[in-house]
Every structure is written in structure tokens, then in C-alpha cells.
mmCIF file of C-alpha atoms in Angstrom:
data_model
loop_
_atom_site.group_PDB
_atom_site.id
_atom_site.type_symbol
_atom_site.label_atom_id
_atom_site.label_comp_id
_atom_site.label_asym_id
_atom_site.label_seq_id
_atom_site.Cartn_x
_atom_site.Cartn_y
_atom_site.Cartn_z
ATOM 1 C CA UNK A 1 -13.050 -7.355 -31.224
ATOM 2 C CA UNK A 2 -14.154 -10.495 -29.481
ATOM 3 C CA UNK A 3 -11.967 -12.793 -27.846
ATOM 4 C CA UNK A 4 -14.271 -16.071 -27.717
ATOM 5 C CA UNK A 5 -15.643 -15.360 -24.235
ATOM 6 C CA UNK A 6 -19.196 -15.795 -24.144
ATOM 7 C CA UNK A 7 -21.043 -12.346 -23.618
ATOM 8 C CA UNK A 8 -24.532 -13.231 -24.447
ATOM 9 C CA UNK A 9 -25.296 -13.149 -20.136
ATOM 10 C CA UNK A 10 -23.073 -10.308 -19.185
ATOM 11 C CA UNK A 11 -23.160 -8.219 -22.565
ATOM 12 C CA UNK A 12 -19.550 -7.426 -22.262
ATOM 13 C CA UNK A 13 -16.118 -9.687 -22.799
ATOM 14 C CA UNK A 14 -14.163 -9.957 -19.240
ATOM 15 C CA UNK A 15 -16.515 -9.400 -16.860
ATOM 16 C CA UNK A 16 -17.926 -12.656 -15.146
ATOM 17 C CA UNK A 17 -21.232 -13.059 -14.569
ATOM 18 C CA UNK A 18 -21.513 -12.666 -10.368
ATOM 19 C CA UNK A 19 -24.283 -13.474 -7.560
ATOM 20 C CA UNK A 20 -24.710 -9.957 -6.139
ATOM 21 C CA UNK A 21 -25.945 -11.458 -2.731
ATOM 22 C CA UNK A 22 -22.888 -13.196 -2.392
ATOM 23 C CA UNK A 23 -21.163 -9.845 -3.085
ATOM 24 C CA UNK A 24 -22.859 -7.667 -0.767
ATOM 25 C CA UNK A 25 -22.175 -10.335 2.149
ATOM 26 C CA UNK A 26 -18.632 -10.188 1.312
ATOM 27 C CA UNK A 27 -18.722 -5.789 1.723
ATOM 28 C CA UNK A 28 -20.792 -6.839 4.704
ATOM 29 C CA UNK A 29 -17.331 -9.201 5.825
ATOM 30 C CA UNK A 30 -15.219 -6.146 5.120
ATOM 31 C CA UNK A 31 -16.748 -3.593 6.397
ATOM 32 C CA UNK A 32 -17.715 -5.178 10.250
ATOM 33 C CA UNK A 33 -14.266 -4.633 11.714
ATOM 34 C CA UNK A 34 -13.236 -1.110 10.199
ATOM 35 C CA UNK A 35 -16.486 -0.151 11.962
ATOM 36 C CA UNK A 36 -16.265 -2.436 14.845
ATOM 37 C CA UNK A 37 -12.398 -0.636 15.263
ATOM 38 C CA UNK A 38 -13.691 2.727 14.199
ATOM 39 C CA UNK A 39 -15.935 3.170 17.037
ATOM 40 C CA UNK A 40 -13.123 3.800 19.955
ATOM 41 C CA UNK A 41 -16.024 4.471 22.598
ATOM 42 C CA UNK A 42 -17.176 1.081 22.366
ATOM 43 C CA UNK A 43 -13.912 -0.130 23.681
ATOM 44 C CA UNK A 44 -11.895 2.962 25.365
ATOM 45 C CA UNK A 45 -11.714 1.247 28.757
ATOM 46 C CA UNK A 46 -9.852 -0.829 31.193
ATOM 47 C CA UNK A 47 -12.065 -3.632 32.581
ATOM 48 C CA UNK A 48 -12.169 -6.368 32.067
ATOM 49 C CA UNK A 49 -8.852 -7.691 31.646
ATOM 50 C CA UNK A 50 -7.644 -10.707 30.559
ATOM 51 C CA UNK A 51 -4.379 -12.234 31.901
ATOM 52 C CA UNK A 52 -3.431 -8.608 33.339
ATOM 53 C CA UNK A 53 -4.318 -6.878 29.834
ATOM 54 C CA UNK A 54 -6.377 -4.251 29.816
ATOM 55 C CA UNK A 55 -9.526 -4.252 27.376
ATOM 56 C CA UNK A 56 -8.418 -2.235 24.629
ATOM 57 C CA UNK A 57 -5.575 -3.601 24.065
ATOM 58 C CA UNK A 58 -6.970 -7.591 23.917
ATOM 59 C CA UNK A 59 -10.076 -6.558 22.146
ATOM 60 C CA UNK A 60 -7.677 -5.347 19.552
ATOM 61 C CA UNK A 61 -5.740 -8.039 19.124
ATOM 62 C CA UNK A 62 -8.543 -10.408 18.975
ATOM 63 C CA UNK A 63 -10.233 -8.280 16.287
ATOM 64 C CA UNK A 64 -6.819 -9.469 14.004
ATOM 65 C CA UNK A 65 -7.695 -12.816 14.231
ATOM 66 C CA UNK A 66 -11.433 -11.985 13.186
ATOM 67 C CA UNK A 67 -10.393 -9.779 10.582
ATOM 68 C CA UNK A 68 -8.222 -12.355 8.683
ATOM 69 C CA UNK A 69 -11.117 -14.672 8.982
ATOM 70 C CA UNK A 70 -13.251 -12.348 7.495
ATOM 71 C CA UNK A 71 -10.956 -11.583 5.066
ATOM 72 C CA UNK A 72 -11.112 -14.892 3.936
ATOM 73 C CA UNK A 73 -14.267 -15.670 3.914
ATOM 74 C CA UNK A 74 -15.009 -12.812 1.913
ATOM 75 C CA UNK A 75 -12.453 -13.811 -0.479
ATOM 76 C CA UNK A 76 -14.006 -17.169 -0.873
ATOM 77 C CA UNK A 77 -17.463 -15.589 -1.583
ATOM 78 C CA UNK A 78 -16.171 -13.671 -4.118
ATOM 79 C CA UNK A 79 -14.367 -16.543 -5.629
ATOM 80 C CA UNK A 80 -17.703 -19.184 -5.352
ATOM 81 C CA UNK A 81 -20.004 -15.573 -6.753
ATOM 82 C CA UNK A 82 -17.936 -15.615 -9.909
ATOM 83 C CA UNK A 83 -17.083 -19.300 -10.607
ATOM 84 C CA UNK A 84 -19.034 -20.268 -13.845
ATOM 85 C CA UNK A 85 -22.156 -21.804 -13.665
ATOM 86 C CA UNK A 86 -24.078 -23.927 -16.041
ATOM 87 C CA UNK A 87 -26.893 -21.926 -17.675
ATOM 88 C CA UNK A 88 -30.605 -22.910 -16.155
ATOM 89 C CA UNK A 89 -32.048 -26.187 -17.801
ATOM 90 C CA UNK A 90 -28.131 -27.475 -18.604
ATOM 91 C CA UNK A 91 -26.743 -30.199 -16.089
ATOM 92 C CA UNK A 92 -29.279 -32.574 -15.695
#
């Protein structure tokens, strides 16, 4: 049963046509800080500090700032790789 959504790119109802590049570059936005945080040895230390912090502990807290950035901007390439766009040769 078809509900009036326009199939003829995607071949099925409900699922919106999407750029894969912009896709992969959001995994890409996900997937930097659980391996950036997943790889203790890289940050397991004391120096340098910052304002009497050691290094682990400042590098962590600045990677939640850069995660909810990432976040984001994978969210928003998601969004912008599924918005609807006008078929080629349309639009001019």
C-alpha cells in the first residue's frame, strides 16, 4: 500500500533518499572521540598541567566540549544528507 511518497529514487516508501558522503563524515564525527578516549595510553600521564590539573583529567574535560560539537555537527550532516532535493535538470 502506498502512501503518496514518491519511491521512484529510493524504491521503497519512508526511506529518504541520502548523500552517503555526508553520512560517512558524520560516523567519521562520532567515532573520533570514543577512539580518541578509548586509547588511555595516549593520555595516562601527569604533565603538562593546566592551572594545577593534571593532563588526564583536562584532556578529558576538554574532549566534552569537542564531543558535543561533534555531535552536532554530525547531526546537522545528517539533517542537510536527507533534506529533499530537486531532481537533476529541475530548478533552473
Amino acid at each position: 500500500m502506498s502512501l503518496g511518497k514518491d519511491t521512484s529514487r529510493t524504491g521503497t516508501p519512508d526511506v529518504p533518499v541520502t548523500d552517503k558522503r555526508k553520512m560517512a563524515a558524520a560516523g567519521v564525527l562520532l567515532a573520533l572521540p570514543v577512539i580518541a578516549l578509548m586509547w588511555v595510553s595516549s593520555y595516562a600521564r601527569e604533565d603538562p598541567k593546566l592551572f594545577g590539573f593534571p593532563f588526564f583529567f583536562w584532556y578529558q574535560f576538554l574532549w566534552v566540549f569537542l564531543c558535543s560539537a561533534m555531535t552536532w555537527s554530525a547531526y546537522k550532516l545528517t539533517l542537510s544528507a536527507r533534506a529533499p532535493r530537486k531532481p537533476k535538470g529541475e530548478g533552473r
